[in-house]
XYZ file of N, CA and C in Angstrom:
486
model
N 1.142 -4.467 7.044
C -0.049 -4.428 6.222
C -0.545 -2.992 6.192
N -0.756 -2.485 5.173
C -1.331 -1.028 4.923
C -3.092 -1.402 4.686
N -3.582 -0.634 4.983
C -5.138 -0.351 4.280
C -5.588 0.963 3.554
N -5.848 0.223 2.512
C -6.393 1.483 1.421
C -8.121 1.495 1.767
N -8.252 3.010 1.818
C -9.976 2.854 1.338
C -10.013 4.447 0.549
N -11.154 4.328 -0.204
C -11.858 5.732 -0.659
C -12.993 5.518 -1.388
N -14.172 6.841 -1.200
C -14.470 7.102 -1.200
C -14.739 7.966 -2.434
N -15.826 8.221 -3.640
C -16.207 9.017 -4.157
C -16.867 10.289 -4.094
N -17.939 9.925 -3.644
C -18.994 10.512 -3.388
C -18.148 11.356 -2.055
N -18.597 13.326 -2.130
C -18.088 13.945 -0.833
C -18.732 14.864 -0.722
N -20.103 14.712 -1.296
C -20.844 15.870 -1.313
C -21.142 15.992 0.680
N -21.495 15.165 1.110
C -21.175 15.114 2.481
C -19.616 14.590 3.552
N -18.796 15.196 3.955
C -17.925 14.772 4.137
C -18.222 13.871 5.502
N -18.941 13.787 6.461
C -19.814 13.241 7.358
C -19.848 12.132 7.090
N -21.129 11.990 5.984
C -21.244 10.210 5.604
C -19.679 9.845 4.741
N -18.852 10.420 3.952
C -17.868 10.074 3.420
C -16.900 9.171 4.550
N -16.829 9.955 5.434
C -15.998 9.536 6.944
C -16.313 8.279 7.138
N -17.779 8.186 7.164
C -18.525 6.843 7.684
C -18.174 5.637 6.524
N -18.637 5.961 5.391
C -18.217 4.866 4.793
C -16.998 4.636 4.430
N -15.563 5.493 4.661
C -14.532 4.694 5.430
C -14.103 3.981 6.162
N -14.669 4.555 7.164
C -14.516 3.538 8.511
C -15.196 2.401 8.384
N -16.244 2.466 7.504
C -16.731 1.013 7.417
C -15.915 0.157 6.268
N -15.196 0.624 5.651
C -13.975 0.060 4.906
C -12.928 -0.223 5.732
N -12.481 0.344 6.448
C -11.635 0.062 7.585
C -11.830 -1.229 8.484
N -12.986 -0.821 9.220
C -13.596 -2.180 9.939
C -13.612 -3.720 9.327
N -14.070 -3.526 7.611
C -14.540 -4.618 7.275
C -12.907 -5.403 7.586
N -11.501 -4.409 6.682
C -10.493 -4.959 6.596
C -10.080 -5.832 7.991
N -10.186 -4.939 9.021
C -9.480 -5.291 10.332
C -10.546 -6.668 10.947
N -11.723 -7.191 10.271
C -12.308 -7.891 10.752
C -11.780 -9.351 10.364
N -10.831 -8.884 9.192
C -10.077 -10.714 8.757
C -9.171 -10.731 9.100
N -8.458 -9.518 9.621
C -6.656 -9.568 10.237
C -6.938 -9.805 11.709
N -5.380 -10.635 11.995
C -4.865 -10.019 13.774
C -5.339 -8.837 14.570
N -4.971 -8.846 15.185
C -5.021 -7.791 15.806
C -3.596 -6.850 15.515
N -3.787 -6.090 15.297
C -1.992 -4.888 15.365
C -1.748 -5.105 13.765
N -2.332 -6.051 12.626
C -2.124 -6.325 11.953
C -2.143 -4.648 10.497
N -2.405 -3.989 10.895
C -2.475 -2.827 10.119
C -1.303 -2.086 10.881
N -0.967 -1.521 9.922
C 0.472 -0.528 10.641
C 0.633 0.587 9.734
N -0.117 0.935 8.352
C -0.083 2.645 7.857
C -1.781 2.242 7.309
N -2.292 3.311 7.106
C -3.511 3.594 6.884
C -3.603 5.024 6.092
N -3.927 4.378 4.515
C -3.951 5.484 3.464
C -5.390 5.353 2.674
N -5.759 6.383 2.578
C -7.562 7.003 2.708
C -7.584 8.247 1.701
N -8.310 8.219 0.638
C -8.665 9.361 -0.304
C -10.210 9.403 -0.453
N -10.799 10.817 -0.424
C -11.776 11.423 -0.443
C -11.344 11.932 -2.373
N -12.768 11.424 -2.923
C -13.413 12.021 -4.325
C -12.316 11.321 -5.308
N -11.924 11.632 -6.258
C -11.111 10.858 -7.491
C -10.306 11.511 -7.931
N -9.118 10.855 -8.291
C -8.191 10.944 -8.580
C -8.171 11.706 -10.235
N -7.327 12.752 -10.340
C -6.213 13.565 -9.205
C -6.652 14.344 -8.492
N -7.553 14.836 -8.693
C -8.556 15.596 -8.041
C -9.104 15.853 -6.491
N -8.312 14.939 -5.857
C -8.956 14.266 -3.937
C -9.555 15.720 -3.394
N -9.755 15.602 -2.890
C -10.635 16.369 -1.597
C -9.585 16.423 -0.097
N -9.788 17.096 0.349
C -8.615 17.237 1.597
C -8.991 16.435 2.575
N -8.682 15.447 2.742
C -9.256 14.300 3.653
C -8.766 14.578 4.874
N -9.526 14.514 6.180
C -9.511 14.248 7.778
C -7.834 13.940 7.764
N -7.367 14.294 8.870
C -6.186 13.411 9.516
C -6.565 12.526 10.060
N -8.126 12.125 10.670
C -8.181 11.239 11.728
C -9.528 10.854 10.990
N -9.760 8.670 10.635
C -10.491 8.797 10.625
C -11.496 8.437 11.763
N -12.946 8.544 12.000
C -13.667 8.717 13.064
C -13.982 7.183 12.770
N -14.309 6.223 13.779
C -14.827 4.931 13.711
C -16.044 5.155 14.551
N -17.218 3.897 14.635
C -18.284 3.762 15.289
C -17.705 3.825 16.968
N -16.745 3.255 17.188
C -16.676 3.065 18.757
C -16.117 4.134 19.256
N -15.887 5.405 18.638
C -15.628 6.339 19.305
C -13.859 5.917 19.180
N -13.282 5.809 18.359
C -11.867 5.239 18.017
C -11.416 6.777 16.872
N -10.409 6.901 16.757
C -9.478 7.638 15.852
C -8.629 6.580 15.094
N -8.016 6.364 13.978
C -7.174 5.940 13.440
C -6.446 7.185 12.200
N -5.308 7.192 12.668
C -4.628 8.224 11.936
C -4.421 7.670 10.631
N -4.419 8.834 9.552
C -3.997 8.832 8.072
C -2.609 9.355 7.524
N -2.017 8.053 6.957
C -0.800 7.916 6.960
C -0.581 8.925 5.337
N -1.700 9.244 4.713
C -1.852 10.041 3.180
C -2.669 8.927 2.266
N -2.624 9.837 1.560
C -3.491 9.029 0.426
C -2.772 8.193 -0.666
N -3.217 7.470 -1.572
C -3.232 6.477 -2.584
C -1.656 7.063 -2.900
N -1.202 8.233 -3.371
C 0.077 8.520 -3.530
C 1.062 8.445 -2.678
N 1.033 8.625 -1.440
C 1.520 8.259 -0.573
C 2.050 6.787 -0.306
N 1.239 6.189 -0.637
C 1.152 4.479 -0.436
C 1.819 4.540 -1.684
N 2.162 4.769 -2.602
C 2.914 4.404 -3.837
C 4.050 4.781 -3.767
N 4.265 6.087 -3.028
C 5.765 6.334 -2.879
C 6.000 5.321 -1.509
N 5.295 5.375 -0.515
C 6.164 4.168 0.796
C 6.368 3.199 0.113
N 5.409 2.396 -1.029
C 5.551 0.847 -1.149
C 7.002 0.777 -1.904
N 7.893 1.726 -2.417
C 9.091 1.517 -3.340
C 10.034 2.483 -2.426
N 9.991 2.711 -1.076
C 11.168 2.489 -0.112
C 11.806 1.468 0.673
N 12.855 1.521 0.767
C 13.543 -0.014 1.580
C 13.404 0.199 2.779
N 12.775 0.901 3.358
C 12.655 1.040 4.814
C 10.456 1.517 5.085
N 10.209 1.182 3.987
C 8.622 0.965 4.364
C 8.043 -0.719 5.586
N 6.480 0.513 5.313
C 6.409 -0.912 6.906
C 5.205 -1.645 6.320
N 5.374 -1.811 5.064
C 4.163 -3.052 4.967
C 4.469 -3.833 3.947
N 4.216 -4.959 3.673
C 4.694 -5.820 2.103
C 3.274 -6.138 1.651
N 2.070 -5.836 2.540
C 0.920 -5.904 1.665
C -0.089 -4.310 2.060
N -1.133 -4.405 0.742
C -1.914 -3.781 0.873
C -3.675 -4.485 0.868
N -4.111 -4.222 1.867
C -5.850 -4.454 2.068
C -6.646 -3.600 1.433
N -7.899 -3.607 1.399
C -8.902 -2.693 0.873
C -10.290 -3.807 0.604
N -11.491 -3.189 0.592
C -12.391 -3.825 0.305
C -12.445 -3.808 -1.253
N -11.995 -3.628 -1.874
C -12.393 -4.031 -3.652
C -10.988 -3.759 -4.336
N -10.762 -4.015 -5.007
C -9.664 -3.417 -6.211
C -10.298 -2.007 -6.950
N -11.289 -2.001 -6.463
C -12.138 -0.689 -7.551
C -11.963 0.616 -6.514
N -11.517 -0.025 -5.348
C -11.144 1.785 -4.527
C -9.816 2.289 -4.896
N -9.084 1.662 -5.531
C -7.906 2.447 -6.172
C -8.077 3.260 -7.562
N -9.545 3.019 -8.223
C -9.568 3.759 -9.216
C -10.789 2.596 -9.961
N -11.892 3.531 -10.370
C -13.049 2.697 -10.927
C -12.431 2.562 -12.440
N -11.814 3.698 -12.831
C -11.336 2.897 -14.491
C -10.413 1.871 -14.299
N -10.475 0.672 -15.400
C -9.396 -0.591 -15.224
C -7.923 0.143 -15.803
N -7.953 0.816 -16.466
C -6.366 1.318 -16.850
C -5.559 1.394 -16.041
N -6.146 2.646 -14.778
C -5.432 3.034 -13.503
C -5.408 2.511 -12.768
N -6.319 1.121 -12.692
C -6.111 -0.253 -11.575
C -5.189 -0.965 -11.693
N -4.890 -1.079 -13.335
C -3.773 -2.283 -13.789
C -2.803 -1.058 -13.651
N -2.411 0.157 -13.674
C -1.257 0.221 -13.808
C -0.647 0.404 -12.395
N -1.440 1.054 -10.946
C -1.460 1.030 -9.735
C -0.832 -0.235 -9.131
N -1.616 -1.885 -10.072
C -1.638 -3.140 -9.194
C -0.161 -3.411 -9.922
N 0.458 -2.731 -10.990
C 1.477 -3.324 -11.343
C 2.519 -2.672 -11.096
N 2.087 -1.387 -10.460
C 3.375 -0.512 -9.513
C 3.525 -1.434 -8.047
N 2.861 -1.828 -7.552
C 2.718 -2.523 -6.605
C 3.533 -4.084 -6.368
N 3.285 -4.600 -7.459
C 3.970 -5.451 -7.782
C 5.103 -5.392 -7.822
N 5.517 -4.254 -8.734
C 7.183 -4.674 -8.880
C 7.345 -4.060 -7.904
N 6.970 -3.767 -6.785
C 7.675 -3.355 -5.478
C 7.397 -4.638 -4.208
N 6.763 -5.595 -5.275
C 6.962 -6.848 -4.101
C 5.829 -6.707 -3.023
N 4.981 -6.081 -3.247
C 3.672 -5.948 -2.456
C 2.188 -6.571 -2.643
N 1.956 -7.455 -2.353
C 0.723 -8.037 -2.655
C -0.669 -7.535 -2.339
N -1.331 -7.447 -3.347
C -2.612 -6.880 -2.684
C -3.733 -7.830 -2.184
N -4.454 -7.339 -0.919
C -5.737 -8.311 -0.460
C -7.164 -7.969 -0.389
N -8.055 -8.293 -0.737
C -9.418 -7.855 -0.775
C -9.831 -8.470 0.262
N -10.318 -8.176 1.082
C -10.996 -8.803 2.335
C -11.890 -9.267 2.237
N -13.172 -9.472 1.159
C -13.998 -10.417 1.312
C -13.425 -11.536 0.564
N -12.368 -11.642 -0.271
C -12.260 -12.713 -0.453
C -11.272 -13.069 0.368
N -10.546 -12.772 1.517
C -10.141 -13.297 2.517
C -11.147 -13.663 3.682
N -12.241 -12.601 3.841
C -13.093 -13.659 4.855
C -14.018 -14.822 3.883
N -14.073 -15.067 2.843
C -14.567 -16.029 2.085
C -13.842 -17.074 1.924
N -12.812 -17.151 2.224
C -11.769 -18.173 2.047
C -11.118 -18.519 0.977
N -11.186 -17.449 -0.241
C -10.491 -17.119 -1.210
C -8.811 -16.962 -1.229
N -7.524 -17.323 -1.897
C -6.610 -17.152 -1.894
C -5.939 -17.480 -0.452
N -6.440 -18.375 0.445
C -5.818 -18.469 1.738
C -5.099 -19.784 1.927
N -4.151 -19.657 2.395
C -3.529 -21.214 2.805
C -3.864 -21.467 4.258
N -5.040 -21.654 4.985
C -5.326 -21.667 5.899
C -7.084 -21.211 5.796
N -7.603 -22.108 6.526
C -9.180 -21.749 6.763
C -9.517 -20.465 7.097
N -10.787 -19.569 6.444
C -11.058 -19.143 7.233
C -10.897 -18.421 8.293
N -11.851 -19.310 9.255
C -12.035 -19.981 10.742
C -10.964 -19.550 11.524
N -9.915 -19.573 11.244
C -8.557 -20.111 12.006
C -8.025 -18.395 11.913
N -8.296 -17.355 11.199
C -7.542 -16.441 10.881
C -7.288 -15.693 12.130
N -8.021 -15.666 13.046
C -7.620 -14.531 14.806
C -6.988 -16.000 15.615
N -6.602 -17.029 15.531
C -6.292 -18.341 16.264
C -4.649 -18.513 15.329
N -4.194 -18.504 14.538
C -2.910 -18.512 13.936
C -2.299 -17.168 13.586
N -1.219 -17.138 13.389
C -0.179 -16.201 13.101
C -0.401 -16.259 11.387
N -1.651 -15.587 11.111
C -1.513 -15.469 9.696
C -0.774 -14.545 8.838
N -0.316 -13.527 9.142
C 0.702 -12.824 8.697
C 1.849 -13.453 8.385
N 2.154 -14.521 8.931
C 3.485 -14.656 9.483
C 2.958 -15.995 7.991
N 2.461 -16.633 7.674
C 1.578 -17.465 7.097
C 1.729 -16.619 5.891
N 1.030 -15.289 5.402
C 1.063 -15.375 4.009
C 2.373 -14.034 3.996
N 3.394 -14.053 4.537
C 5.035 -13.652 4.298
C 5.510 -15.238 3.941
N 5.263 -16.207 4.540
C 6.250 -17.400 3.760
C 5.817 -17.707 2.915
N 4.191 -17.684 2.185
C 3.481 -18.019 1.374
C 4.198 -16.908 0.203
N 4.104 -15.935 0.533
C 4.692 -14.142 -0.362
C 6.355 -14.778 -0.704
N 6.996 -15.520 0.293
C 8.354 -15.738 -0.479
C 8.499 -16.838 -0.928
N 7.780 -17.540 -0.867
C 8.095 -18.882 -1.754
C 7.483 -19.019 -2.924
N 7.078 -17.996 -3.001
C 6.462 -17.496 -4.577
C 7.327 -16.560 -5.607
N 7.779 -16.140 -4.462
C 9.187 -14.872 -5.239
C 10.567 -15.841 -5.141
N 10.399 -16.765 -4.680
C 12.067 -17.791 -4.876
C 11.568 -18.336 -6.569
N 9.759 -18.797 -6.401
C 9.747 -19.806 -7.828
C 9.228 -18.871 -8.900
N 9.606 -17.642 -8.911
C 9.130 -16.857 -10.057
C 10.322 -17.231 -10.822
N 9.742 -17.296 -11.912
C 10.828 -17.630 -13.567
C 11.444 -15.966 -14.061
N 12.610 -16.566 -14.640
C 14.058 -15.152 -15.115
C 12.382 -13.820 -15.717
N 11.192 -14.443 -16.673
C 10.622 -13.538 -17.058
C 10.089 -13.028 -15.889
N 9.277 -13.337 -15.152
C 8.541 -12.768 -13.712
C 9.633 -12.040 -13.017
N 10.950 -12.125 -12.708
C 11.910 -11.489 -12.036
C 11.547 -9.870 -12.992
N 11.999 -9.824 -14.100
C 11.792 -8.537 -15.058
C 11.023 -7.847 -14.708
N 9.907 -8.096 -14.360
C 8.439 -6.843 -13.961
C 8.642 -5.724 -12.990
């Protein structure tokens, strides 16, 4: 599982930090534990970024390293030796507030077989085959990879094409 977050606003890079990490947190609050394994983070808008931290700073006095930004995550997600088949983030709108560059981002993503997750509608109980409740008590990863391939066995000859 990768996590995307960013940030617009950098007139302070301080609070920018902060409201990452609070993008960060929210994600890791519906996963496992260990359940994140690259972590890609952009400061200001695209193409334009801002030179973002290597490390971001969390409330508990934590580091979590930055694996690169939004481009980065686009070139790992279309290697055969990448380490995530999904991507997290708190909105679909941190990959890009115009819808053009969302749909064309969510559909690079796609044809690389990567599903994307919004975390409040995973702690809402949106899109889950499993409660909730249950998400730190089951092997949910392991839960939406069989859910992720038994969707890619019943995709039709057109859905294979994308």
């Amino acid at each position: 599982m990768a996590f995307y977050g960013r940030t617009a606003d950098t007139s302070n890079l301080a609070t920018a930090a902060l409201v990452l990490g609070g993008q960060y947190r929210q994600c890791l609050m519906v996963l496992p534990d260990g359940a994140i394994t690259a972590v890609f983070y952009d400061f200001g808008t695209r193409p334009r970024y801002r030179q973002a931290p290597a490390n971001l700073s969390l409330s508990d006095e934590r580091e979590v390293g930055r694996d690169g930004g939004l481009d980065a995550l686009l070139t790992e997600a279309n290697r055969p030796e990448r380490r995530f088949d999904f991507v997290i983030s708190t909105d679909v709108y941190r990959l890009s507030r115009r819808h053009a560059p969302v749909s064309t981002i969510m559909h690079a993503l796609a044809v690389a077989d990567i599903e994307f997750l919004i975390a409040p509608e995973i702690r809402d109980g949106h899109r889950l085959p499993i409660a909730p409740w249950h998400l730190r008590s089951v092997a949910y990863l392991d839960v939406l990879t069989r859910l992720h391939d038994q969707q890619q066995k019943h995709r039709t000859p057109i859905d294979r094409r994308r």
